[in-house]
Structure formats: C-alpha cells, structure tokens
C-alpha cells in the first residue's frame, strides 16, 4: 500500500515537472572524461520556474559501461563563498523513483510513457533529461556534482565517489600553429561542417572523448555521433602528438606559412557563444513543447467524462424524441 502511494506521488511529481514553465539560468558543459566511472555527465542546466521562481538542477548522464544500469546515485555539494559545502543534496536516478527522465540514444528519444517502463539504462543511452532536482532558495556560488555509486542489473555495485571535474583542451584555445598541424592531418575535413572539432580527444578505461565532443564506450571503434575513428584520433591528434609535430614545424625554416595567420581561420571549428545560446534556446523550446503537450493531455482527461456524459445525454434525448414520435403515430 505504501509503495502504491509513493508511486502515485512520483507520477504526480513527474506530471507537475513536465508542465513547468522554465527558463535556463545557466548551461554547464562537461567536455572531459571521468576516471574509472561507468557513467559520464554530458551536460547540465540550472533552471528556474517562471511562475514559482523555484530553482532546479537538471543533468543528462550517459551509460558508457557494457552493463545495464539499474540505479545511479549522485550528490550535489553547494558552496557559498567558502571551500566547505554548506549543503549536500543526495539524489537517485532509477525506475522505482521515476527519475530516468528522457532516455535517448544516437538521436532517438523514447516517449516518456515508454521511458517510465524501462527498468534499466542500456549502453550508450543518455538519461536524466526533464528530471529536476530542487536547489536551495538562496543561490550558491559553486555547485559540485559527485557520482556516488552505480548499481547494475546483475546486482553488482560500482562505488565511484568521484567529483565531476577535469581538464579540457578546447580546439578554439589552440594557437594558430597547432591548428595548422591539425588541419594538415585531418582526414575528416568533410565531417567538420556537420560535426566540427571542439576538443582534443581523451581516452580512458571505460570511455573515450571524440574530438566532436561525444563520449563513447571504450569498446566503440568509431564515434557513435560523427563516425570518426578512435584509432586515428589516438595515433594522430592527441595533445602530445600535435605538440610534437608543432615543435618540428616551428624549427623547420621551410615552414614560412607559420607566419601567415590568414592560412588558418581563427574560428574555423570554434563553438561560438551563439551556439551555446542556441543550446539553451533548444532546451527551453523542448521544455515548452513537453509542458504544452502535458497540459493538452490534462485538458483532454478533465473534459473526457463531461463529453461522454453529454454524448450519452444526446443519445437518450434522441431516443426519447423518437419514442414520442412513434407514440403519436
């Protein structure tokens, strides 16, 4: 009985969340990989309800392990002008709590109804979208996300206890010579238009970060988003290899092009501020569409019984009128 009550509360909470009118306060990108973690944090949003002014955090995680994930436990540490967090917020993503949210893989998104039926997250699936974690009313100056543990469908548990943090070499931050090095060895020039290079790739035990920014399970030979080869990136465009080639070019007197900055556009693969704004706009648009769909669904449910009663009433009235006509004859 208690479980049924909790389930109803979860369903009501989920419906209320889907109807929220939200605005994005802050977009957070995580263009790096975590050491020895079966999940990766792809992106996060700090959002505010336009009507209630409540503040929430929303994160999108990805399963980069080869196992089915049954539950993800995280913790948020809130700081206010100090090095010690003043608040810890524990949160879990699971089927039991209806907190898997939007489940997506390779651009294919499950409907909320189908996602709610899923008891596990498969390899390479993203989850957590449209799930909102309440944050304190008084705003914080720093927010840390800690991946506490991951429970798998086979009953095993990975105790991670890792703060989501890391170093990133963004392509836009490279000097012109390093960009020129990359341009010369880049055999995926045609791919740049749809999936531009954003970061220098990284490789870990469970995951590798493609230069397009996508995080792939280590077993994947090509990027699941852009199709670039893992081996090519490992052998050609790591930070170390680009650095070595750069030094050779600098010391080569024949490389007169190094002094001509027009040979390589500064913003060729740059993820501009406008693109970040587009991400925020797309997120807000998606949330508006979800809210509008949920409100339409609620209106239909609210008016369904009156419509049925009206239809039955009309039928009974027609039967009565027909009966009267027959009696008069």
PDB file of C-alpha atoms in Angstrom:
ATOM      1  CA  UNK A   1       0.000   0.000   0.000  1.00  0.00           C
ATOM      2  CA  UNK A   2       2.811   2.357   0.913  1.00  0.00           C
ATOM      3  CA  UNK A   3       4.582   1.541  -2.353  1.00  0.00           C
ATOM      4  CA  UNK A   4       1.418   2.375  -4.330  1.00  0.00           C
ATOM      5  CA  UNK A   5       1.146   5.731  -2.544  1.00  0.00           C
ATOM      6  CA  UNK A   6       4.771   6.533  -3.338  1.00  0.00           C
ATOM      7  CA  UNK A   7       4.201   5.573  -6.962  1.00  0.00           C
ATOM      8  CA  UNK A   8       1.244   7.932  -7.224  1.00  0.00           C
ATOM      9  CA  UNK A   9       3.320  10.710  -5.689  1.00  0.00           C
ATOM     10  CA  UNK A  10       6.101  10.072  -8.207  1.00  0.00           C
ATOM     11  CA  UNK A  11       3.625  10.168 -11.106  1.00  0.00           C
ATOM     12  CA  UNK A  12       2.108  13.430  -9.850  1.00  0.00           C
ATOM     13  CA  UNK A  13       5.568  14.935  -9.359  1.00  0.00           C
ATOM     14  CA  UNK A  14       6.592  13.914 -12.850  1.00  0.00           C
ATOM     15  CA  UNK A  15       3.452  15.413 -14.365  1.00  0.00           C
ATOM     16  CA  UNK A  16       3.968  18.651 -12.455  1.00  0.00           C
ATOM     17  CA  UNK A  17       7.588  18.844 -13.625  1.00  0.00           C
ATOM     18  CA  UNK A  18       6.583  18.353 -17.249  1.00  0.00           C
ATOM     19  CA  UNK A  19       4.155  21.283 -17.009  1.00  0.00           C
ATOM     20  CA  UNK A  20       6.657  23.774 -15.599  1.00  0.00           C
ATOM     21  CA  UNK A  21       7.370  26.998 -17.483  1.00  0.00           C
ATOM     22  CA  UNK A  22      11.154  27.091 -17.277  1.00  0.00           C
ATOM     23  CA  UNK A  23      13.944  29.448 -18.159  1.00  0.00           C
ATOM     24  CA  UNK A  24      17.611  28.470 -18.200  1.00  0.00           C
ATOM     25  CA  UNK A  25      19.692  30.336 -15.626  1.00  0.00           C
ATOM     26  CA  UNK A  26      22.954  28.593 -16.533  1.00  0.00           C
ATOM     27  CA  UNK A  27      24.166  25.996 -19.015  1.00  0.00           C
ATOM     28  CA  UNK A  28      27.051  23.734 -17.905  1.00  0.00           C
ATOM     29  CA  UNK A  29      29.176  21.713 -20.310  1.00  0.00           C
ATOM     30  CA  UNK A  30      31.412  18.799 -19.247  1.00  0.00           C
ATOM     31  CA  UNK A  31      33.876  18.272 -22.144  1.00  0.00           C
ATOM     32  CA  UNK A  32      36.128  15.787 -20.356  1.00  0.00           C
ATOM     33  CA  UNK A  33      36.012  12.183 -19.182  1.00  0.00           C
ATOM     34  CA  UNK A  34      35.985  10.791 -15.651  1.00  0.00           C
ATOM     35  CA  UNK A  35      38.498   8.230 -14.365  1.00  0.00           C
ATOM     36  CA  UNK A  36      37.049   4.748 -13.808  1.00  0.00           C
ATOM     37  CA  UNK A  37      33.408   5.806 -13.972  1.00  0.00           C
ATOM     38  CA  UNK A  38      30.708   3.741 -15.723  1.00  0.00           C
ATOM     39  CA  UNK A  39      28.671   6.901 -16.345  1.00  0.00           C
ATOM     40  CA  UNK A  40      29.581  10.262 -17.832  1.00  0.00           C
ATOM     41  CA  UNK A  41      27.920  13.614 -17.247  1.00  0.00           C
ATOM     42  CA  UNK A  42      27.173  15.144 -20.649  1.00  0.00           C
ATOM     43  CA  UNK A  43      25.554  18.456 -19.778  1.00  0.00           C
ATOM     44  CA  UNK A  44      23.693  20.282 -17.049  1.00  0.00           C
ATOM     45  CA  UNK A  45      21.223  23.120 -16.676  1.00  0.00           C
ATOM     46  CA  UNK A  46      20.312  25.349 -13.769  1.00  0.00           C
ATOM     47  CA  UNK A  47      16.697  26.304 -14.438  1.00  0.00           C
ATOM     48  CA  UNK A  48      14.078  28.453 -12.767  1.00  0.00           C
ATOM     49  CA  UNK A  49      10.297  28.086 -12.776  1.00  0.00           C
ATOM     50  CA  UNK A  50       8.893  31.302 -14.250  1.00  0.00           C
ATOM     51  CA  UNK A  51       5.733  31.067 -12.142  1.00  0.00           C
ATOM     52  CA  UNK A  52       7.019  29.903  -8.748  1.00  0.00           C
ATOM     53  CA  UNK A  53      10.661  31.105  -9.050  1.00  0.00           C
ATOM     54  CA  UNK A  54      11.812  27.719  -7.712  1.00  0.00           C
ATOM     55  CA  UNK A  55      15.330  26.768  -8.824  1.00  0.00           C
ATOM     56  CA  UNK A  56      16.313  23.303 -10.063  1.00  0.00           C
ATOM     57  CA  UNK A  57      19.283  21.443 -11.474  1.00  0.00           C
ATOM     58  CA  UNK A  58      18.827  19.138 -14.451  1.00  0.00           C
ATOM     59  CA  UNK A  59      21.564  16.803 -15.710  1.00  0.00           C
ATOM     60  CA  UNK A  60      21.998  14.441 -18.623  1.00  0.00           C
ATOM     61  CA  UNK A  61      24.117  11.350 -17.906  1.00  0.00           C
ATOM     62  CA  UNK A  62      25.305   8.628 -20.271  1.00  0.00           C
ATOM     63  CA  UNK A  63      25.932   4.949 -19.649  1.00  0.00           C
ATOM     64  CA  UNK A  64      29.423   4.209 -21.010  1.00  0.00           C
ATOM     65  CA  UNK A  65      29.736   0.787 -19.404  1.00  0.00           C
ATOM     66  CA  UNK A  66      28.897  -2.525 -21.039  1.00  0.00           C
ATOM     67  CA  UNK A  67      26.365  -3.323 -18.293  1.00  0.00           C
ATOM     68  CA  UNK A  68      22.736  -2.358 -17.828  1.00  0.00           C
ATOM     69  CA  UNK A  69      22.389   0.348 -15.185  1.00  0.00           C
ATOM     70  CA  UNK A  70      19.572  -0.057 -12.686  1.00  0.00           C
ATOM     71  CA  UNK A  71      20.304   2.960 -10.497  1.00  0.00           C
ATOM     72  CA  UNK A  72      22.633   5.963 -10.378  1.00  0.00           C
ATOM     73  CA  UNK A  73      23.262   7.745  -7.077  1.00  0.00           C
ATOM     74  CA  UNK A  74      24.715  11.249  -7.093  1.00  0.00           C
ATOM     75  CA  UNK A  75      25.299  14.067  -4.609  1.00  0.00           C
ATOM     76  CA  UNK A  76      25.268  17.813  -5.126  1.00  0.00           C
ATOM     77  CA  UNK A  77      27.519  19.931  -2.919  1.00  0.00           C
ATOM     78  CA  UNK A  78      26.510  23.589  -2.683  1.00  0.00           C
ATOM     79  CA  UNK A  79      29.093  26.233  -1.729  1.00  0.00           C
ATOM     80  CA  UNK A  80      28.593  29.855  -0.723  1.00  0.00           C
ATOM     81  CA  UNK A  81      31.839  31.844  -0.858  1.00  0.00           C
ATOM     82  CA  UNK A  82      33.673  29.137   1.109  1.00  0.00           C
ATOM     83  CA  UNK A  83      35.685  25.990   0.434  1.00  0.00           C
ATOM     84  CA  UNK A  84      33.372  23.860   2.555  1.00  0.00           C
ATOM     85  CA  UNK A  85      29.915  22.994   1.209  1.00  0.00           C
ATOM     86  CA  UNK A  86      27.044  24.269   3.310  1.00  0.00           C
ATOM     87  CA  UNK A  87      24.545  21.817   1.805  1.00  0.00           C
ATOM     88  CA  UNK A  88      24.600  18.232   0.493  1.00  0.00           C
ATOM     89  CA  UNK A  89      21.780  17.035  -1.752  1.00  0.00           C
ATOM     90  CA  UNK A  90      21.508  13.294  -2.430  1.00  0.00           C
ATOM     91  CA  UNK A  91      19.594  12.160  -5.494  1.00  0.00           C
ATOM     92  CA  UNK A  92      18.964   8.888  -7.353  1.00  0.00           C
ATOM     93  CA  UNK A  93      18.046   8.087 -10.945  1.00  0.00           C
ATOM     94  CA  UNK A  94      16.016   4.875 -11.178  1.00  0.00           C
ATOM     95  CA  UNK A  95      12.863   3.256 -12.498  1.00  0.00           C
ATOM     96  CA  UNK A  96      11.480   2.874  -8.963  1.00  0.00           C
ATOM     97  CA  UNK A  97      11.598   6.658  -8.427  1.00  0.00           C
ATOM     98  CA  UNK A  98      10.516   7.522 -11.999  1.00  0.00           C
ATOM     99  CA  UNK A  99      13.661   9.606 -12.383  1.00  0.00           C
ATOM    100  CA  UNK A 100      15.240   8.166 -15.533  1.00  0.00           C
ATOM    101  CA  UNK A 101      13.503  11.002 -17.332  1.00  0.00           C
ATOM    102  CA  UNK A 102      14.119  11.317 -21.057  1.00  0.00           C
ATOM    103  CA  UNK A 103      16.060   8.329 -22.415  1.00  0.00           C
ATOM    104  CA  UNK A 104      17.885   8.877 -25.688  1.00  0.00           C
ATOM    105  CA  UNK A 105      20.391   7.043 -27.864  1.00  0.00           C
ATOM    106  CA  UNK A 106      22.008   8.261 -31.082  1.00  0.00           C
ATOM    107  CA  UNK A 107      19.378  10.961 -31.509  1.00  0.00           C
ATOM    108  CA  UNK A 108      16.419   8.605 -30.977  1.00  0.00           C
ATOM    109  CA  UNK A 109      14.358   9.631 -27.961  1.00  0.00           C
ATOM    110  CA  UNK A 110      11.879   7.419 -26.131  1.00  0.00           C
ATOM    111  CA  UNK A 111       8.479   8.781 -25.235  1.00  0.00           C
ATOM    112  CA  UNK A 112       8.021   9.488 -21.533  1.00  0.00           C
ATOM    113  CA  UNK A 113       5.492   6.647 -21.277  1.00  0.00           C
ATOM    114  CA  UNK A 114       7.978   4.162 -22.746  1.00  0.00           C
ATOM    115  CA  UNK A 115      10.852   5.575 -20.679  1.00  0.00           C
ATOM    116  CA  UNK A 116       8.817   5.100 -17.483  1.00  0.00           C
ATOM    117  CA  UNK A 117       8.506   1.401 -18.259  1.00  0.00           C
ATOM    118  CA  UNK A 118      12.243   0.948 -18.632  1.00  0.00           C
ATOM    119  CA  UNK A 119      13.889  -0.621 -15.587  1.00  0.00           C
ATOM    120  CA  UNK A 120      17.457  -0.245 -16.859  1.00  0.00           C
ATOM    121  CA  UNK A 121      19.631   2.058 -18.946  1.00  0.00           C
ATOM    122  CA  UNK A 122      21.426   0.372 -21.821  1.00  0.00           C
ATOM    123  CA  UNK A 123      24.964   1.006 -23.037  1.00  0.00           C
ATOM    124  CA  UNK A 124      25.360   4.403 -24.786  1.00  0.00           C
ATOM    125  CA  UNK A 125      21.933   5.600 -23.655  1.00  0.00           C
ATOM    126  CA  UNK A 126      21.584   9.065 -22.151  1.00  0.00           C
ATOM    127  CA  UNK A 127      19.107   9.736 -19.349  1.00  0.00           C
ATOM    128  CA  UNK A 128      18.087  12.349 -16.801  1.00  0.00           C
ATOM    129  CA  UNK A 129      16.548  14.921 -19.109  1.00  0.00           C
ATOM    130  CA  UNK A 130      13.361  16.573 -17.792  1.00  0.00           C
ATOM    131  CA  UNK A 131      14.234  15.488 -14.242  1.00  0.00           C
ATOM    132  CA  UNK A 132      14.566  18.443 -11.883  1.00  0.00           C
ATOM    133  CA  UNK A 133      16.475  18.406  -8.599  1.00  0.00           C
ATOM    134  CA  UNK A 134      15.284  21.161  -6.199  1.00  0.00           C
ATOM    135  CA  UNK A 135      18.023  23.597  -5.209  1.00  0.00           C
ATOM    136  CA  UNK A 136      18.119  25.986  -2.226  1.00  0.00           C
ATOM    137  CA  UNK A 137      16.269  29.295  -2.473  1.00  0.00           C
ATOM    138  CA  UNK A 138      19.407  31.256  -1.617  1.00  0.00           C
ATOM    139  CA  UNK A 139      21.648  30.940  -4.651  1.00  0.00           C
ATOM    140  CA  UNK A 140      25.063  29.292  -4.329  1.00  0.00           C
ATOM    141  CA  UNK A 141      28.399  30.423  -5.745  1.00  0.00           C
ATOM    142  CA  UNK A 142      29.598  26.935  -6.668  1.00  0.00           C
ATOM    143  CA  UNK A 143      27.964  23.571  -7.325  1.00  0.00           C
ATOM    144  CA  UNK A 144      29.848  20.260  -7.415  1.00  0.00           C
ATOM    145  CA  UNK A 145      28.343  17.082  -8.838  1.00  0.00           C
ATOM    146  CA  UNK A 146      29.596  13.851  -7.275  1.00  0.00           C
ATOM    147  CA  UNK A 147      28.924  10.471  -8.869  1.00  0.00           C
ATOM    148  CA  UNK A 148      28.447   8.392  -5.713  1.00  0.00           C
ATOM    149  CA  UNK A 149      27.684   4.889  -6.967  1.00  0.00           C
ATOM    150  CA  UNK A 150      26.165   2.930  -9.824  1.00  0.00           C
ATOM    151  CA  UNK A 151      24.001  -0.157  -9.361  1.00  0.00           C
ATOM    152  CA  UNK A 152      23.860  -2.604 -12.263  1.00  0.00           C
ATOM    153  CA  UNK A 153      21.152  -5.004 -13.306  1.00  0.00           C
ATOM    154  CA  UNK A 154      23.302  -8.021 -12.389  1.00  0.00           C
ATOM    155  CA  UNK A 155      23.325  -6.888  -8.740  1.00  0.00           C
ATOM    156  CA  UNK A 156      26.878  -5.528  -8.703  1.00  0.00           C
ATOM    157  CA  UNK A 157      27.642  -2.020  -7.474  1.00  0.00           C
ATOM    158  CA  UNK A 158      30.406   0.358  -8.561  1.00  0.00           C
ATOM    159  CA  UNK A 159      31.434   2.704  -5.752  1.00  0.00           C
ATOM    160  CA  UNK A 160      32.696   5.708  -7.716  1.00  0.00           C
ATOM    161  CA  UNK A 161      32.685   8.686  -5.309  1.00  0.00           C
ATOM    162  CA  UNK A 162      34.165  10.996  -7.927  1.00  0.00           C
ATOM    163  CA  UNK A 163      33.684  14.737  -8.328  1.00  0.00           C
ATOM    164  CA  UNK A 164      32.735  15.597 -11.896  1.00  0.00           C
ATOM    165  CA  UNK A 165      35.767  17.652 -12.872  1.00  0.00           C
ATOM    166  CA  UNK A 166      38.557  17.509 -15.408  1.00  0.00           C
ATOM    167  CA  UNK A 167      40.862  19.313 -17.786  1.00  0.00           C
ATOM    168  CA  UNK A 168      39.941  20.056 -21.364  1.00  0.00           C
ATOM    169  CA  UNK A 169      41.970  21.254 -24.307  1.00  0.00           C
ATOM    170  CA  UNK A 170      39.452  23.084 -26.457  1.00  0.00           C
ATOM    171  CA  UNK A 171      40.290  23.394 -30.112  1.00  0.00           C
ATOM    172  CA  UNK A 172      39.427  27.092 -30.089  1.00  0.00           C
ATOM    173  CA  UNK A 173      42.112  27.692 -27.443  1.00  0.00           C
ATOM    174  CA  UNK A 174      44.951  26.220 -29.511  1.00  0.00           C
ATOM    175  CA  UNK A 175      47.463  28.573 -31.109  1.00  0.00           C
ATOM    176  CA  UNK A 176      47.467  29.031 -34.876  1.00  0.00           C
ATOM    177  CA  UNK A 177      50.388  26.656 -35.447  1.00  0.00           C
ATOM    178  CA  UNK A 178      48.687  23.820 -33.539  1.00  0.00           C
ATOM    179  CA  UNK A 179      45.503  24.432 -35.521  1.00  0.00           C
ATOM    180  CA  UNK A 180      47.521  24.260 -38.720  1.00  0.00           C
ATOM    181  CA  UNK A 181      49.011  20.932 -37.594  1.00  0.00           C
ATOM    182  CA  UNK A 182      45.530  19.579 -37.012  1.00  0.00           C
ATOM    183  CA  UNK A 183      44.309  20.882 -40.357  1.00  0.00           C
ATOM    184  CA  UNK A 184      47.094  19.100 -42.242  1.00  0.00           C
ATOM    185  CA  UNK A 185      46.449  15.665 -40.726  1.00  0.00           C
ATOM    186  CA  UNK A 186      42.659  15.939 -40.578  1.00  0.00           C
ATOM    187  CA  UNK A 187      41.263  13.301 -42.944  1.00  0.00           C
ATOM    188  CA  UNK A 188      37.718  14.123 -41.827  1.00  0.00           C
ATOM    189  CA  UNK A 189      37.612  17.620 -43.279  1.00  0.00           C
ATOM    190  CA  UNK A 190      34.188  16.978 -44.843  1.00  0.00           C
ATOM    191  CA  UNK A 191      32.815  15.937 -41.435  1.00  0.00           C
ATOM    192  CA  UNK A 192      33.694  19.310 -39.910  1.00  0.00           C
ATOM    193  CA  UNK A 193      30.663  21.048 -41.368  1.00  0.00           C
ATOM    194  CA  UNK A 194      28.143  18.860 -39.531  1.00  0.00           C
ATOM    195  CA  UNK A 195      30.286  17.780 -36.573  1.00  0.00           C
ATOM    196  CA  UNK A 196      33.024  20.392 -36.034  1.00  0.00           C
ATOM    197  CA  UNK A 197      36.070  19.644 -33.928  1.00  0.00           C
ATOM    198  CA  UNK A 198      35.535  21.080 -30.443  1.00  0.00           C
ATOM    199  CA  UNK A 199      38.078  19.387 -28.171  1.00  0.00           C
ATOM    200  CA  UNK A 200      41.298  17.432 -28.297  1.00  0.00           C
ATOM    201  CA  UNK A 201      40.284  13.770 -27.768  1.00  0.00           C
ATOM    202  CA  UNK A 202      40.807  11.945 -24.489  1.00  0.00           C
ATOM    203  CA  UNK A 203      40.976   8.201 -23.779  1.00  0.00           C
ATOM    204  CA  UNK A 204      40.136   6.369 -20.565  1.00  0.00           C
ATOM    205  CA  UNK A 205      39.479   2.868 -19.299  1.00  0.00           C
ATOM    206  CA  UNK A 206      35.696   2.959 -19.798  1.00  0.00           C
ATOM    207  CA  UNK A 207      35.205   5.810 -22.243  1.00  0.00           C
ATOM    208  CA  UNK A 208      36.866   7.932 -24.904  1.00  0.00           C
ATOM    209  CA  UNK A 209      36.057  11.523 -25.791  1.00  0.00           C
ATOM    210  CA  UNK A 210      35.829  12.170 -29.524  1.00  0.00           C
ATOM    211  CA  UNK A 211      37.071  15.453 -30.966  1.00  0.00           C
ATOM    212  CA  UNK A 212      33.419  16.281 -31.765  1.00  0.00           C
ATOM    213  CA  UNK A 213      32.670  16.233 -28.021  1.00  0.00           C
ATOM    214  CA  UNK A 214      30.775  12.938 -27.895  1.00  0.00           C
ATOM    215  CA  UNK A 215      31.618  10.413 -25.166  1.00  0.00           C
ATOM    216  CA  UNK A 216      31.814   6.818 -26.396  1.00  0.00           C
ATOM    217  CA  UNK A 217      32.233   3.496 -24.548  1.00  0.00           C
ATOM    218  CA  UNK A 218      35.844   2.355 -24.873  1.00  0.00           C
ATOM    219  CA  UNK A 219      34.759  -0.658 -26.950  1.00  0.00           C
ATOM    220  CA  UNK A 220      33.475   1.538 -29.784  1.00  0.00           C
ATOM    221  CA  UNK A 221      35.892   1.687 -32.727  1.00  0.00           C
ATOM    222  CA  UNK A 222      34.197   4.755 -34.237  1.00  0.00           C
ATOM    223  CA  UNK A 223      32.373   7.680 -32.669  1.00  0.00           C
ATOM    224  CA  UNK A 224      28.662   6.997 -32.310  1.00  0.00           C
ATOM    225  CA  UNK A 225      27.848  10.576 -33.286  1.00  0.00           C
ATOM    226  CA  UNK A 226      30.235  11.646 -36.060  1.00  0.00           C
ATOM    227  CA  UNK A 227      31.809   8.371 -37.259  1.00  0.00           C
ATOM    228  CA  UNK A 228      35.448   9.398 -36.765  1.00  0.00           C
ATOM    229  CA  UNK A 229      37.771   6.500 -35.958  1.00  0.00           C
ATOM    230  CA  UNK A 230      39.055   6.077 -32.427  1.00  0.00           C
ATOM    231  CA  UNK A 231      42.381   4.638 -33.625  1.00  0.00           C
ATOM    232  CA  UNK A 232      43.008   7.563 -35.989  1.00  0.00           C
ATOM    233  CA  UNK A 233      42.479  10.034 -33.160  1.00  0.00           C
ATOM    234  CA  UNK A 234      44.730   8.080 -30.797  1.00  0.00           C
ATOM    235  CA  UNK A 235      47.528   7.909 -33.364  1.00  0.00           C
ATOM    236  CA  UNK A 236      47.192  11.362 -34.891  1.00  0.00           C
ATOM    237  CA  UNK A 237      45.500  14.155 -32.948  1.00  0.00           C
ATOM    238  CA  UNK A 238      46.218  13.713 -29.247  1.00  0.00           C
ATOM    239  CA  UNK A 239      47.611  16.720 -27.401  1.00  0.00           C
ATOM    240  CA  UNK A 240      51.048  15.085 -27.217  1.00  0.00           C
ATOM    241  CA  UNK A 241      51.249  14.256 -30.928  1.00  0.00           C
ATOM    242  CA  UNK A 242      50.069  17.696 -32.009  1.00  0.00           C
ATOM    243  CA  UNK A 243      52.626  19.244 -29.669  1.00  0.00           C
ATOM    244  CA  UNK A 244      55.465  17.130 -31.096  1.00  0.00           C
ATOM    245  CA  UNK A 245      54.552  17.972 -34.693  1.00  0.00           C
ATOM    246  CA  UNK A 246      54.204  21.621 -33.791  1.00  0.00           C
ATOM    247  CA  UNK A 247      57.768  21.748 -32.446  1.00  0.00           C
ATOM    248  CA  UNK A 248      59.104  20.183 -35.642  1.00  0.00           C
ATOM    249  CA  UNK A 249      57.267  22.737 -37.765  1.00  0.00           C
ATOM    250  CA  UNK A 250      58.486  25.659 -35.690  1.00  0.00           C
ATOM    251  CA  UNK A 251      62.087  24.511 -36.110  1.00  0.00           C
ATOM    252  CA  UNK A 252      61.726  23.925 -39.840  1.00  0.00           C
ATOM    253  CA  UNK A 253      62.819  27.059 -41.810  1.00  0.00           C
ATOM    254  CA  UNK A 254      60.779  25.870 -44.807  1.00  0.00           C
ATOM    255  CA  UNK A 255      57.530  26.420 -42.909  1.00  0.00           C
ATOM    256  CA  UNK A 256      57.067  30.030 -43.996  1.00  0.00           C
ATOM    257  CA  UNK A 257      53.299  29.655 -43.755  1.00  0.00           C
ATOM    258  CA  UNK A 258      53.544  29.682 -39.960  1.00  0.00           C
ATOM    259  CA  UNK A 259      53.898  33.436 -40.035  1.00  0.00           C
ATOM    260  CA  UNK A 260      50.812  33.907 -42.191  1.00  0.00           C
ATOM    261  CA  UNK A 261      47.809  33.923 -39.881  1.00  0.00           C
ATOM    262  CA  UNK A 262      45.387  34.103 -42.803  1.00  0.00           C
ATOM    263  CA  UNK A 263      46.248  30.481 -43.699  1.00  0.00           C
ATOM    264  CA  UNK A 264      44.029  29.223 -40.914  1.00  0.00           C
ATOM    265  CA  UNK A 265      40.846  30.885 -39.742  1.00  0.00           C
ATOM    266  CA  UNK A 266      40.712  31.534 -36.030  1.00  0.00           C
ATOM    267  CA  UNK A 267      37.098  30.456 -35.732  1.00  0.00           C
ATOM    268  CA  UNK A 268      37.048  27.555 -38.176  1.00  0.00           C
ATOM    269  CA  UNK A 269      35.941  24.983 -35.614  1.00  0.00           C
ATOM    270  CA  UNK A 270      35.061  27.375 -32.829  1.00  0.00           C
ATOM    271  CA  UNK A 271      31.990  26.647 -30.736  1.00  0.00           C
ATOM    272  CA  UNK A 272      30.802  30.216 -30.513  1.00  0.00           C
ATOM    273  CA  UNK A 273      28.779  31.898 -27.813  1.00  0.00           C
ATOM    274  CA  UNK A 274      25.894  31.915 -30.278  1.00  0.00           C
ATOM    275  CA  UNK A 275      25.972  28.098 -30.403  1.00  0.00           C
ATOM    276  CA  UNK A 276      25.784  27.930 -26.616  1.00  0.00           C
ATOM    277  CA  UNK A 277      22.796  30.290 -26.731  1.00  0.00           C
ATOM    278  CA  UNK A 278      21.211  28.016 -29.327  1.00  0.00           C
ATOM    279  CA  UNK A 279      21.594  25.048 -26.955  1.00  0.00           C
ATOM    280  CA  UNK A 280      19.802  26.980 -24.229  1.00  0.00           C
ATOM    281  CA  UNK A 281      17.084  28.078 -26.664  1.00  0.00           C
ATOM    282  CA  UNK A 282      16.597  24.495 -27.881  1.00  0.00           C
ATOM    283  CA  UNK A 283      16.366  23.209 -24.304  1.00  0.00           C
ATOM    284  CA  UNK A 284      13.771  25.834 -23.369  1.00  0.00           C
ATOM    285  CA  UNK A 285      11.814  25.107 -26.544  1.00  0.00           C
ATOM    286  CA  UNK A 286      11.843  21.365 -25.804  1.00  0.00           C
ATOM    287  CA  UNK A 287      10.606  22.004 -22.248  1.00  0.00           C
ATOM    288  CA  UNK A 288       7.849  24.302 -23.568  1.00  0.00           C
ATOM    289  CA  UNK A 289       6.728  21.610 -26.006  1.00  0.00           C
ATOM    290  CA  UNK A 290       6.678  18.995 -23.243  1.00  0.00           C
ATOM    291  CA  UNK A 291       4.713  21.348 -20.965  1.00  0.00           C
ATOM    292  CA  UNK A 292       2.210  22.177 -23.718  1.00  0.00           C
ATOM    293  CA  UNK A 293       1.703  18.501 -24.540  1.00  0.00           C
ATOM    294  CA  UNK A 294       1.173  17.629 -20.873  1.00  0.00           C
ATOM    295  CA  UNK A 295      -1.356  20.444 -20.417  1.00  0.00           C
ATOM    296  CA  UNK A 296      -3.278  19.331 -23.514  1.00  0.00           C
ATOM    297  CA  UNK A 297      -3.315  15.799 -22.139  1.00  0.00           C
ATOM    298  CA  UNK A 298      -4.648  17.037 -18.792  1.00  0.00           C
ATOM    299  CA  UNK A 299      -7.356  19.107 -20.501  1.00  0.00           C
ATOM    300  CA  UNK A 300      -8.466  16.088 -22.503  1.00  0.00           C
ATOM    301  CA  UNK A 301      -8.587  13.944 -19.372  1.00  0.00           C
ATOM    302  CA  UNK A 302     -10.516  16.628 -17.495  1.00  0.00           C
ATOM    303  CA  UNK A 303     -13.117  17.065 -20.227  1.00  0.00           C
ATOM    304  CA  UNK A 304     -13.405  13.389 -21.189  1.00  0.00           C
ATOM    305  CA  UNK A 305     -16.106  12.448 -18.662  1.00  0.00           C
ATOM    306  CA  UNK A 306     -18.279  15.551 -19.367  1.00  0.00           C
ATOM    307  CA  UNK A 307     -18.026  14.793 -23.099  1.00  0.00           C
ATOM    308  CA  UNK A 308     -19.077  11.202 -22.557  1.00  0.00           C
ATOM    309  CA  UNK A 309     -21.994  12.301 -20.373  1.00  0.00           C
ATOM    310  CA  UNK A 310     -23.023  14.867 -22.995  1.00  0.00           C
ATOM    311  CA  UNK A 311     -22.863  12.227 -25.741  1.00  0.00           C
ATOM    312  CA  UNK A 312     -24.945   9.772 -23.686  1.00  0.00           C
ATOM    313  CA  UNK A 313     -27.421  12.565 -22.897  1.00  0.00           C
ATOM    314  CA  UNK A 314     -27.838  13.414 -26.567  1.00  0.00           C
ATOM    315  CA  UNK A 315     -28.405   9.759 -27.435  1.00  0.00           C
ATOM    316  CA  UNK A 316     -31.023   9.388 -24.692  1.00  0.00           C
ATOM    317  CA  UNK A 317     -32.726  12.574 -25.838  1.00  0.00           C
ATOM    318  CA  UNK A 318     -32.893  11.325 -29.425  1.00  0.00           C
ATOM    319  CA  UNK A 319     -34.319   8.006 -28.225  1.00  0.00           C
ATOM    320  CA  UNK A 320     -36.929   9.856 -26.168  1.00  0.00           C
ATOM    321  CA  UNK A 321     -37.903  12.076 -29.115  1.00  0.00           C
ATOM    322  CA  UNK A 322     -38.129   9.060 -31.442  1.00  0.00           C
ATOM    323  CA  UNK A 323     -40.295   7.247 -28.879  1.00  0.00           C
ATOM    324  CA  UNK A 324     -42.655  10.221 -28.609  1.00  0.00           C
ATOM    325  CA  UNK A 325     -42.989  10.425 -32.395  1.00  0.00           C
ATOM    326  CA  UNK A 326     -43.803   6.765 -32.642  1.00  0.00           C
ATOM    327  CA  UNK A 327     -46.437   7.032 -29.895  1.00  0.00           C
ATOM    328  CA  UNK A 328     -48.111   9.984 -31.651  1.00  0.00           C
ATOM    329  CA  UNK A 329     -48.467   7.901 -34.767  1.00  0.00           C
TER     330      UNK A 329
END
